[in-house]
PDB file of C-alpha atoms and ligand atoms in Angstrom:
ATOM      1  CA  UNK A   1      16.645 -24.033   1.212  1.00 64.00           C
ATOM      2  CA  UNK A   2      13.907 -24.596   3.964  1.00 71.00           C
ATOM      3  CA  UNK A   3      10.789 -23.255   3.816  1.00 73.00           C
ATOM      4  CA  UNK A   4       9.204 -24.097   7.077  1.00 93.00           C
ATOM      5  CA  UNK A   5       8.085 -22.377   9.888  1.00 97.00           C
ATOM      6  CA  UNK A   6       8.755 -24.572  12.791  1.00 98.00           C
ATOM      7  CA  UNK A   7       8.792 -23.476  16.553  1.00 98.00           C
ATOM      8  CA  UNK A   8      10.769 -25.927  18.975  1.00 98.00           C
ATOM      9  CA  UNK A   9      10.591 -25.695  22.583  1.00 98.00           C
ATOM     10  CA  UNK A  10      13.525 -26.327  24.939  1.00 98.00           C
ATOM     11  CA  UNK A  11      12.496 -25.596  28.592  1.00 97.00           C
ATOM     12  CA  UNK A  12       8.739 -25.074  29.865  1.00 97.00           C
ATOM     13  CA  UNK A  13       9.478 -24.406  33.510  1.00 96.00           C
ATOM     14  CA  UNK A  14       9.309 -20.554  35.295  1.00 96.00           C
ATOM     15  CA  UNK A  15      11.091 -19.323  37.634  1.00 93.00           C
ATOM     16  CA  UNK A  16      13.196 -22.038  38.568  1.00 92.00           C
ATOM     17  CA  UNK A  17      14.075 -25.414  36.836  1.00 90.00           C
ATOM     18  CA  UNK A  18      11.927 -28.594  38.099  1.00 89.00           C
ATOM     19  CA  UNK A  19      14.466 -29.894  40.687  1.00 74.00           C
ATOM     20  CA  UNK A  20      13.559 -32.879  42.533  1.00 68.00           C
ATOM     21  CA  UNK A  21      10.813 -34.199  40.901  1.00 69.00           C
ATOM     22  CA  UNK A  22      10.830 -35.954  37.346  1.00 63.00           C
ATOM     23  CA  UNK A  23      10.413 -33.231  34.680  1.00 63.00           C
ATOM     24  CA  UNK A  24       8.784 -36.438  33.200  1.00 79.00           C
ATOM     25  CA  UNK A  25       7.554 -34.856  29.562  1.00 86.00           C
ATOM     26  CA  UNK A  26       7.337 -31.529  30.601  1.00 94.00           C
ATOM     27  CA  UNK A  27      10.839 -31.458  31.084  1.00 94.00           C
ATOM     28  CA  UNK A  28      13.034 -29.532  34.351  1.00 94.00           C
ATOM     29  CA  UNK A  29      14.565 -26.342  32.105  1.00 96.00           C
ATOM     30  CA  UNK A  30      13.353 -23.246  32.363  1.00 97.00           C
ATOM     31  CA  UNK A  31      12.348 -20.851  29.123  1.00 98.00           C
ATOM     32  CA  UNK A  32      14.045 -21.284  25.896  1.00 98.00           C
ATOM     33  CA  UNK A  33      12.650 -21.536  22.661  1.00 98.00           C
ATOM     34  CA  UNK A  34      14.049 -21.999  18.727  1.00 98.00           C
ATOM     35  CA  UNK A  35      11.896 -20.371  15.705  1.00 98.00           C
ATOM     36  CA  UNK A  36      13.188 -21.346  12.443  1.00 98.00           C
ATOM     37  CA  UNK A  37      11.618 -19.406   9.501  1.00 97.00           C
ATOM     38  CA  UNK A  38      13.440 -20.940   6.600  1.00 95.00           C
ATOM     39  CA  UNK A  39      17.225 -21.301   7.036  1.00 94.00           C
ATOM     40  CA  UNK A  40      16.900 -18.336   9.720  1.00 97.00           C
ATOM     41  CA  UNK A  41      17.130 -18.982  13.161  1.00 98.00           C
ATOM     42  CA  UNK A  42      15.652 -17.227  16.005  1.00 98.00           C
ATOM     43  CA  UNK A  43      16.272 -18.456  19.696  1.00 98.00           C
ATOM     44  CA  UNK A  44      13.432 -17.055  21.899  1.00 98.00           C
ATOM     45  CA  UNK A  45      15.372 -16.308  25.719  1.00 98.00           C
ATOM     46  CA  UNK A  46      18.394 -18.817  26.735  1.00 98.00           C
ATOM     47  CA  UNK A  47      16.246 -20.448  30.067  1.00 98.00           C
ATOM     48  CA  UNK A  48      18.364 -23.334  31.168  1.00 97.00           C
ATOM     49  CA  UNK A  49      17.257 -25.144  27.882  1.00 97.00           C
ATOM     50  CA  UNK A  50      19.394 -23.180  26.110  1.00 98.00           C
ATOM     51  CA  UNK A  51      21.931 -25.905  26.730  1.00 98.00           C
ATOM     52  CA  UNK A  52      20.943 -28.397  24.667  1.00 98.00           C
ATOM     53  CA  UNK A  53      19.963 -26.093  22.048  1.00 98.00           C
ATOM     54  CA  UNK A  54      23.352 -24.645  22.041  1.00 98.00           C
ATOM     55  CA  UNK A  55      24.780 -28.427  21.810  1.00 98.00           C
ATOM     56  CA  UNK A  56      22.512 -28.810  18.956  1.00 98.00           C
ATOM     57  CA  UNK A  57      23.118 -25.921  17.109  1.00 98.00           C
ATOM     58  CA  UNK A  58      26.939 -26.943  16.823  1.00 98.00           C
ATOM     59  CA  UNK A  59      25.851 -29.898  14.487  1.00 97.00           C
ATOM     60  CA  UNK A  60      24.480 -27.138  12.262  1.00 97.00           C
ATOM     61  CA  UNK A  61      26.757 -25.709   8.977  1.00 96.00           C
ATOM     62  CA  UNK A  62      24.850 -22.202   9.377  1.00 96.00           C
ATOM     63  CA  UNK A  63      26.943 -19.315  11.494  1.00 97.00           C
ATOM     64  CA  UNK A  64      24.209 -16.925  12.222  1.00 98.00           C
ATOM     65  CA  UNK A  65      22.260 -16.523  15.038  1.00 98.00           C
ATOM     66  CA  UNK A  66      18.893 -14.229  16.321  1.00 98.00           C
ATOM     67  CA  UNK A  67      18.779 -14.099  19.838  1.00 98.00           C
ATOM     68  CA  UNK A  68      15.267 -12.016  21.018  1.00 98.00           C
ATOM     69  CA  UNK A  69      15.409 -11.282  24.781  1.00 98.00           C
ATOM     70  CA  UNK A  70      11.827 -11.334  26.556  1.00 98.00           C
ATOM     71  CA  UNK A  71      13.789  -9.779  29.369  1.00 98.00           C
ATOM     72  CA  UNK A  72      16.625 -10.587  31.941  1.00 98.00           C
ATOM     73  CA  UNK A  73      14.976 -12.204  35.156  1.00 98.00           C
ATOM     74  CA  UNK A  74      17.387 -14.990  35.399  1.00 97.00           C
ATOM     75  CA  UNK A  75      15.252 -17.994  34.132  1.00 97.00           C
ATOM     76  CA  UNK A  76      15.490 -16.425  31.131  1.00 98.00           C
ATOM     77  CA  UNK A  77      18.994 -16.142  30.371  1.00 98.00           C
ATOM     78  CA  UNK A  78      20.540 -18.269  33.129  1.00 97.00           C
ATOM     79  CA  UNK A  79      21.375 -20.892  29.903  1.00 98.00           C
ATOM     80  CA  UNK A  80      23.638 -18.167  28.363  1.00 98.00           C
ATOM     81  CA  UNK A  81      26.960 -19.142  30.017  1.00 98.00           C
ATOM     82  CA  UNK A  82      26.533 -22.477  28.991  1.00 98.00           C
ATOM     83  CA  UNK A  83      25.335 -21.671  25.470  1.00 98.00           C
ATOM     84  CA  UNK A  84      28.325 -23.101  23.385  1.00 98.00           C
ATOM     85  CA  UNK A  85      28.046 -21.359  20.378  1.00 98.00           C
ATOM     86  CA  UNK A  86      28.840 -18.300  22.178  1.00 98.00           C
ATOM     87  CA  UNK A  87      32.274 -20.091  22.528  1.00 98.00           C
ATOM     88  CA  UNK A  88      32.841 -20.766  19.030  1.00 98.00           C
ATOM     89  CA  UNK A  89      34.291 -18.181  16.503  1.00 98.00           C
ATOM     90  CA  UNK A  90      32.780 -19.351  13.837  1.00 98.00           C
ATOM     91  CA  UNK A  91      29.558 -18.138  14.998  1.00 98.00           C
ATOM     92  CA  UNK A  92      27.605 -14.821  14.538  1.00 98.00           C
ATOM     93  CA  UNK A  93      24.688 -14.078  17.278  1.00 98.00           C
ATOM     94  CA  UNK A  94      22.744 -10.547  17.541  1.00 98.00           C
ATOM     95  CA  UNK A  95      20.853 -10.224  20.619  1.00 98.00           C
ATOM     96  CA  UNK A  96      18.164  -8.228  20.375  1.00 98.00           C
ATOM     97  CA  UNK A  97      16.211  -6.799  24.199  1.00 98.00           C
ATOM     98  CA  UNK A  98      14.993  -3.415  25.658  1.00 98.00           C
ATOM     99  CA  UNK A  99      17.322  -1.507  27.262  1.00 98.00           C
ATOM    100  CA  UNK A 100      16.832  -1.428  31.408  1.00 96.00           C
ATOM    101  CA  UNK A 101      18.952   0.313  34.025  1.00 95.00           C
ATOM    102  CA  UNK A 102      20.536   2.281  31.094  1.00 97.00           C
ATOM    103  CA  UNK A 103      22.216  -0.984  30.179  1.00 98.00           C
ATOM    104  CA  UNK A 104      22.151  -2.850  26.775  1.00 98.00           C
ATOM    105  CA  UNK A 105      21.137  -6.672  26.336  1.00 98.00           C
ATOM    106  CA  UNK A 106      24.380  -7.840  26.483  1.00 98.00           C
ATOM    107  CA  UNK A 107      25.560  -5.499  29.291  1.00 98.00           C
ATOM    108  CA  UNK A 108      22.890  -6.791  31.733  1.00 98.00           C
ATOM    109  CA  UNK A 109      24.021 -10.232  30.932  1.00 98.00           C
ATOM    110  CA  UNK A 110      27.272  -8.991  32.061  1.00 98.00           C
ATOM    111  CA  UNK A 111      26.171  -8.170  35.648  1.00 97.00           C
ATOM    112  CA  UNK A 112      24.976 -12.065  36.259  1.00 97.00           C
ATOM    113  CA  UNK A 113      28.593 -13.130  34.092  1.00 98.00           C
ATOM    114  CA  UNK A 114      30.470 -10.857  36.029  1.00 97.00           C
ATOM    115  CA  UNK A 115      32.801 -11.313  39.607  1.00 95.00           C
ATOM    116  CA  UNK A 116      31.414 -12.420  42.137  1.00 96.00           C
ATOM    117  CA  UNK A 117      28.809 -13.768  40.673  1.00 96.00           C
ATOM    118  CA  UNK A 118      30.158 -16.076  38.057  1.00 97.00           C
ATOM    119  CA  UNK A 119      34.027 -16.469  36.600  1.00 96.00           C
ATOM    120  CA  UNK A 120      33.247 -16.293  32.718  1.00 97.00           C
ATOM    121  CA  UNK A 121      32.517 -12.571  31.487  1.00 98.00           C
ATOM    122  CA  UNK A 122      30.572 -11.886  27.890  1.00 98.00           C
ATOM    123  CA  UNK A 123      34.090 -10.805  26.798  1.00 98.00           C
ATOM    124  CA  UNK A 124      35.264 -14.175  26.927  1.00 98.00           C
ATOM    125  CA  UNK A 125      32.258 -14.746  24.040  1.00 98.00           C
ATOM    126  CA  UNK A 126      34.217 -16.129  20.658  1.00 98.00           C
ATOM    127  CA  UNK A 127      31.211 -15.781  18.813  1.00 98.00           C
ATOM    128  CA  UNK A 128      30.629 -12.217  17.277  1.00 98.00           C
ATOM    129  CA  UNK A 129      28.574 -10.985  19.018  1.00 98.00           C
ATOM    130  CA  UNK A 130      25.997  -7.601  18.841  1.00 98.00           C
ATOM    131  CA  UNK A 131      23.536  -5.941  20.759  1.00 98.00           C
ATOM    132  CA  UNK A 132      20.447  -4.599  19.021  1.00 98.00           C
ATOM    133  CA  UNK A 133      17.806  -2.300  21.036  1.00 98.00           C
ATOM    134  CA  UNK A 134      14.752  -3.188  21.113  1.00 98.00           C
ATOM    135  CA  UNK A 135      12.046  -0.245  21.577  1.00 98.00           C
ATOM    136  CA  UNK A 136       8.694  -2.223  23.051  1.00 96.00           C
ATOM    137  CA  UNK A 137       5.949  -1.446  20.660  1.00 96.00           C
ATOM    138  CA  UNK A 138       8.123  -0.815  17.768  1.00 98.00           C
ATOM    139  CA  UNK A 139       8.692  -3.793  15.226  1.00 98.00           C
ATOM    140  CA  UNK A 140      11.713  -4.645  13.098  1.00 98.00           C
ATOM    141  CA  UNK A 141      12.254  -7.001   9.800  1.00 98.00           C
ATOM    142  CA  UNK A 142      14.626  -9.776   9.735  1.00 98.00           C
ATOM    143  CA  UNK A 143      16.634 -11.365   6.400  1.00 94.00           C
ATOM    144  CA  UNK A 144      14.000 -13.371   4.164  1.00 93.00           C
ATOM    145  CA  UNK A 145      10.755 -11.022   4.905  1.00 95.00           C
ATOM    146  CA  UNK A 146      10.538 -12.059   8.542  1.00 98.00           C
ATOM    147  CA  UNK A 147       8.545  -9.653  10.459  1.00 98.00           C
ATOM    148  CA  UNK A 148       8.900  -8.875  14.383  1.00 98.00           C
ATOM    149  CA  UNK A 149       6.484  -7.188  16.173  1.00 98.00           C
ATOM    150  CA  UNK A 150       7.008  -6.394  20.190  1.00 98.00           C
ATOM    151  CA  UNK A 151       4.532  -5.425  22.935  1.00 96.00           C
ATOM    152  CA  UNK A 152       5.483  -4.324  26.397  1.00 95.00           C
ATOM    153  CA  UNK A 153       4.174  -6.659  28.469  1.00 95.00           C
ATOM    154  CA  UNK A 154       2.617  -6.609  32.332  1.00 93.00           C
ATOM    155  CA  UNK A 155       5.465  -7.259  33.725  1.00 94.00           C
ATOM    156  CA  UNK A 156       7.963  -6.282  36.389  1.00 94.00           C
ATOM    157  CA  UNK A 157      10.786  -4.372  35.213  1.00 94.00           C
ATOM    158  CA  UNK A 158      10.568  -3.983  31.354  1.00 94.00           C
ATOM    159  CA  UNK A 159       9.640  -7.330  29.527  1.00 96.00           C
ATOM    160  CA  UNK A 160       8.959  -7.708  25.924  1.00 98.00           C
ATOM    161  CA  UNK A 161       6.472  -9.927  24.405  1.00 98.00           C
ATOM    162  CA  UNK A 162       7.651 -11.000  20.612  1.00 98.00           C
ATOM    163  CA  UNK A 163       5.282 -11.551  17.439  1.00 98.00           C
ATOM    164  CA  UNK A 164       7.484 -12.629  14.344  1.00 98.00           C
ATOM    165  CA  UNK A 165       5.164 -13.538  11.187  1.00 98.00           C
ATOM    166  CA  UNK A 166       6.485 -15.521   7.982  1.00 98.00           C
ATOM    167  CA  UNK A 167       4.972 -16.182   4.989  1.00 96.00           C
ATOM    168  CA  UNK A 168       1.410 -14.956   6.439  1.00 96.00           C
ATOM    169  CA  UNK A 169       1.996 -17.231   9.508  1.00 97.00           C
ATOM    170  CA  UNK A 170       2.318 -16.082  13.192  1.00 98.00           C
ATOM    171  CA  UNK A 171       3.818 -16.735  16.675  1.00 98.00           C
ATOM    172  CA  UNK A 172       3.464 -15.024  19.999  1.00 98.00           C
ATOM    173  CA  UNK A 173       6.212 -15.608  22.344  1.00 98.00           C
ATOM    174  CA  UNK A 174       4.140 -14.543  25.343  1.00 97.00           C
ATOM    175  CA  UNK A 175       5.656 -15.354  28.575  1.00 97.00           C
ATOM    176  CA  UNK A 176       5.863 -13.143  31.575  1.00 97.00           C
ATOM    177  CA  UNK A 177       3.124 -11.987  31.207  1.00 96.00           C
ATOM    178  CA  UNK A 178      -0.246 -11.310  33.898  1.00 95.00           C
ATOM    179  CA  UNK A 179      -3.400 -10.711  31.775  1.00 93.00           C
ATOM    180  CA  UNK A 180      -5.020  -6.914  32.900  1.00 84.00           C
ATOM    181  CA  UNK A 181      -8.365  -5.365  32.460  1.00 71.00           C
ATOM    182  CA  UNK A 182      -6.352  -2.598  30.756  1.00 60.00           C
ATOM    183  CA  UNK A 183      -6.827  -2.290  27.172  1.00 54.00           C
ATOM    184  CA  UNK A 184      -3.850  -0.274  26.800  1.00 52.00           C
ATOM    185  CA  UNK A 185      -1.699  -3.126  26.948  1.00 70.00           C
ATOM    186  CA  UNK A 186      -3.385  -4.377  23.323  1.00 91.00           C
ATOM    187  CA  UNK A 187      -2.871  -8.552  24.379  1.00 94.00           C
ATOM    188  CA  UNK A 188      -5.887  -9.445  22.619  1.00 94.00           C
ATOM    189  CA  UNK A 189      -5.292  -7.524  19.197  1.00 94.00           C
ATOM    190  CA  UNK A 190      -1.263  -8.846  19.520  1.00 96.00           C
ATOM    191  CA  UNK A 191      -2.058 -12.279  19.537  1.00 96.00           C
ATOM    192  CA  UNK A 192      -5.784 -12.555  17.217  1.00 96.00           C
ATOM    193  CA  UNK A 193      -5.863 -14.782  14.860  1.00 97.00           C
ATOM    194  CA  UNK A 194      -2.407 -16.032  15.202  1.00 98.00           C
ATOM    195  CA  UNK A 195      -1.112 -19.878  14.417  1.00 98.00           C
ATOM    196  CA  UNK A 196       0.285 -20.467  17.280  1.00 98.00           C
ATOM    197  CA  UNK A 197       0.614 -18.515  21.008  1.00 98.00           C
ATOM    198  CA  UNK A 198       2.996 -19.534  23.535  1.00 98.00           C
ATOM    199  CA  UNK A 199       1.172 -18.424  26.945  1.00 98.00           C
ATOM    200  CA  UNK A 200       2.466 -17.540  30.617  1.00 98.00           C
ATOM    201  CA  UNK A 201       0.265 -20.015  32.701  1.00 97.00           C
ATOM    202  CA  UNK A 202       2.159 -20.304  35.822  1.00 96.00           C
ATOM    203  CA  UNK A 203      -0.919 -20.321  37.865  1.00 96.00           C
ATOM    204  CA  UNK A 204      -4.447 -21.519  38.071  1.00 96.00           C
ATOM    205  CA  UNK A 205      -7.380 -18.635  38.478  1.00 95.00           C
ATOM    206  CA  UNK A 206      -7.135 -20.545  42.532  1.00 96.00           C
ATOM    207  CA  UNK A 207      -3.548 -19.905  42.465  1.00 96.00           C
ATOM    208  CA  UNK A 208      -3.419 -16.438  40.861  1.00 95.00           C
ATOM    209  CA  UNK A 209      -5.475 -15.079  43.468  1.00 94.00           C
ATOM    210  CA  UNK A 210      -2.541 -14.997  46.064  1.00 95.00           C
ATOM    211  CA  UNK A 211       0.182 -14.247  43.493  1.00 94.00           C
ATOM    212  CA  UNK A 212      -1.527 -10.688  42.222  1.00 93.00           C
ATOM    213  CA  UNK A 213       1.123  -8.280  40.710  1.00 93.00           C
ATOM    214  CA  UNK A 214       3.482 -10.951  39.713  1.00 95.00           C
ATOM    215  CA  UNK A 215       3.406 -10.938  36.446  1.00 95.00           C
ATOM    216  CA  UNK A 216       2.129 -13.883  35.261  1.00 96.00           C
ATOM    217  CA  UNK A 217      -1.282 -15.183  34.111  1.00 96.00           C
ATOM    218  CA  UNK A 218      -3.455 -18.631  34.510  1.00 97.00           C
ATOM    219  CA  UNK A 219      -4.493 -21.638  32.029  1.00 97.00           C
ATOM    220  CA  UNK A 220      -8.364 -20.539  32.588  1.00 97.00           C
ATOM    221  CA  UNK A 221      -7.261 -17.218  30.961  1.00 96.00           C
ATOM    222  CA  UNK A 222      -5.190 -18.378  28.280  1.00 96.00           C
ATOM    223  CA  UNK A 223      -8.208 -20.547  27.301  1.00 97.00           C
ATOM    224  CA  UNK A 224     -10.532 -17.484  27.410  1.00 95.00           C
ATOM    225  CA  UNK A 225      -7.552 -15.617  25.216  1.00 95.00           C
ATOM    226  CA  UNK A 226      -7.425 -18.094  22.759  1.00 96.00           C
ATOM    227  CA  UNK A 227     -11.396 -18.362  22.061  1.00 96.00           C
ATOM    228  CA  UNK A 228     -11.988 -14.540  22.384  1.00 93.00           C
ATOM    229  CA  UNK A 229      -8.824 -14.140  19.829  1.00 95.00           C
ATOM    230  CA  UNK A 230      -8.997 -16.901  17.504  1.00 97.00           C
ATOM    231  CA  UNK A 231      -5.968 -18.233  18.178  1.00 97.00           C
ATOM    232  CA  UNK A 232      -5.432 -21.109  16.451  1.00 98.00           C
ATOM    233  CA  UNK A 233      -3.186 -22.926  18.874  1.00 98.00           C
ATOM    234  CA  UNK A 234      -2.802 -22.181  22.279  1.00 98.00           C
ATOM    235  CA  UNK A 235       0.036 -23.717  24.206  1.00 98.00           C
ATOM    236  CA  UNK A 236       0.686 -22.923  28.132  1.00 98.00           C
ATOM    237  CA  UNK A 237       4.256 -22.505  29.102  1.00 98.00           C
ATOM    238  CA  UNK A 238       6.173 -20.956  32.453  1.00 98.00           C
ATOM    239  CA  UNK A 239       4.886 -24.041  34.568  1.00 96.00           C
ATOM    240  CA  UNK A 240       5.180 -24.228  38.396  1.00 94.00           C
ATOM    241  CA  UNK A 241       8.983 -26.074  38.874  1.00 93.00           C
ATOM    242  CA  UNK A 242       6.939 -27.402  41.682  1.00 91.00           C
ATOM    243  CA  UNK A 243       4.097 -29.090  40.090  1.00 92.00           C
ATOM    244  CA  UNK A 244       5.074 -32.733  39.653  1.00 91.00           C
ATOM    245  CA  UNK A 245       4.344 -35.167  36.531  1.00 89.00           C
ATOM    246  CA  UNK A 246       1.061 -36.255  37.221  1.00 90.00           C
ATOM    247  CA  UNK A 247      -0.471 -32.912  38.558  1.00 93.00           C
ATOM    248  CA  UNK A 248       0.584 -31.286  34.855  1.00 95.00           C
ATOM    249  CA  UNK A 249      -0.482 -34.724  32.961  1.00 95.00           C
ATOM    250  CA  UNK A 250      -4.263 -34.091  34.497  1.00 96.00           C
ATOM    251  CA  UNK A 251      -4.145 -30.521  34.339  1.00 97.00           C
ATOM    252  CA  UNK A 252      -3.157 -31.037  30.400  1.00 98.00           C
ATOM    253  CA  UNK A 253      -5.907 -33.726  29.937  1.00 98.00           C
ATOM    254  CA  UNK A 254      -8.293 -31.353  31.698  1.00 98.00           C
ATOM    255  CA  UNK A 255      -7.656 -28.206  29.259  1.00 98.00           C
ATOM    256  CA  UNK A 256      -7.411 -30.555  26.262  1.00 98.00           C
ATOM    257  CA  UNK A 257     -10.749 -32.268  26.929  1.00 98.00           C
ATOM    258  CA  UNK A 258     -12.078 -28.483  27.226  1.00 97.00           C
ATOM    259  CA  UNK A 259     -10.847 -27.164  24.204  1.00 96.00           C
ATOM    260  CA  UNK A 260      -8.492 -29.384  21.541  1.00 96.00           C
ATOM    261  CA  UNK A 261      -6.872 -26.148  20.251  1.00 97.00           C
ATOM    262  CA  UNK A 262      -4.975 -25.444  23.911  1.00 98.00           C
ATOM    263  CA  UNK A 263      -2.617 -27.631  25.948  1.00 98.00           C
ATOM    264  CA  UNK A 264       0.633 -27.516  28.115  1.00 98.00           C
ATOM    265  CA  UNK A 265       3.856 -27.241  26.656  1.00 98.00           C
ATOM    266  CA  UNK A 266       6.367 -29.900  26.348  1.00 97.00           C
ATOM    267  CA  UNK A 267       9.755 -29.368  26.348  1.00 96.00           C
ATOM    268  CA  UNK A 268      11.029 -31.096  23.066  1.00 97.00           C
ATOM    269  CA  UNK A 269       8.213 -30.295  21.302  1.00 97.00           C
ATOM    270  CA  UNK A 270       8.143 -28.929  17.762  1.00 97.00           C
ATOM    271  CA  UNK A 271       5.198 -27.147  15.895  1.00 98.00           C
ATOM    272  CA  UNK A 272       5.119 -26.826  12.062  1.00 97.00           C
ATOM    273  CA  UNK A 273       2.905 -24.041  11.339  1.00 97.00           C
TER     274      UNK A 273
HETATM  275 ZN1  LIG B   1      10.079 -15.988  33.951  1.00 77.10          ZN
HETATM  276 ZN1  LIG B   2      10.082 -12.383  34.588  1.00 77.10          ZN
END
């Protein structure tokens, strides 16, 4: 039996992935993330890196799967249909995600694995698979005391941000997400204090300026986030697919060298908390 709390990411891109430049150490996929509290595993969205999770997971003995949904833009589950363990009966997978458009999780997968728009449908899944609502706001427990909390983020459509504490340790998944003046929205007491926060920083404050209302946030502010919040470790994810090797390598060097406790995300990466 595991007892670690270890948070691997598999894709660090937004939007799109990184095509035609090297995705060098960053890596090209888009969001995907695996949590494993213990023997329990939790797969944060299914981003393009979702594929080699998925190839990993089948070297695994262990049939269950957690799937939480941040929401369904389609850098965030465009991995699904090539998720293998969908494919295999052997496997059980809940996905949890708001409900939007009056359709469950799994049904708004369906409408980008449906005809036209792609030949495999999520009834062709082998896996068992169920659909769990998630209410933004309201938490939920998982086997082996694992606690989820949620937050609606600023974000369009509806897009959940994820908190899931173990054994008095925390992670924010916090992606798709643009930093507001509103302190309705509760970001700062969601993520203070916590181990480890996994931050939108698709733009810089330069950038953000002409991208207003799109959801996302910048490095400066994660920075500010993490001292305001004591956050222990801050790590900036959703990068520009444009942004090439050695524009991310000085930009990581540059927020390092300001604070040690922040830096970009790499995909391949694992943190033991
Ligand atoms: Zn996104
Ligand atoms: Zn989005």
């Amino acid at each position: 039996m595991r007892e670690d709390f270890e948070v691997k990411i598999y894709g660090v891109r937004g939007s799109l992935q990184a095509v035609g430049i090297n995705g060098g150490s960053f890596g090209a996929n888009t969001s995907c993330v695996l949590v494993r509290c213990g023997d329990t595993r939790i797969v944060l969205d299914c981003g393009s890196g979702a594929f080699i999770l998925g190839e990993e997971l089948l070297n695994e003995p262990e049939n269950d799967l957690t799937v939480l949904i941040s929401h369904t833009h389609l850098d965030h589950i465009l991995g699904v249909p090539f998720f293998r363990p969908l494919f295999e009966s052997r496997f059980s997978i809940s996905f949890y995600g708001a409900v939007q458009c009056g359709r469950n999780i799994i049904e708004q997968i369906g409408c980008m694995m449906s005809p036209p728009l792609w030949p495999v449908g999520v009834s062709d899944f082998k896996a068992s698979v169920v659909h769990r609502e998630v209410v933004p706001g309201k938490g939920f427990t998982l086997e082996n005391g694992i606690i989820v909390e949620t937050l609606l983020s600023n974000h369009p459509n509806v897009a959940v941000l994820y908190k899931i504490t173990y054994k008095g340790r925390s992670f924010v998944y916090g992606l798709d997400y643009e930093h507001c003046d509103k302190s309705s929205y509760g970001f700062d007491a969601f993520i203070k204090g916590c181990d480890l926060v996994l931050y939108d920083a698709s733009y810089s404050n330069e950038e953000y300026a002409l991208h207003r209302g799109y959801g996302h946030s910048t490095w400066e502010t994660g920075m500010a986030l993490a001292e305001r919040c004591g956050v222990k470790r801050m790590i900036m994810s959703h990068l520009g697919f444009y942004k090439t090797d050695s524009e991310l390598e000085a930009l990581d060097r540059k927020i390092q060298s300001l604070n040690s406790h922040c830096a970009l995300a790499r995909e391949g990466e694992v943190f033991i908390l």
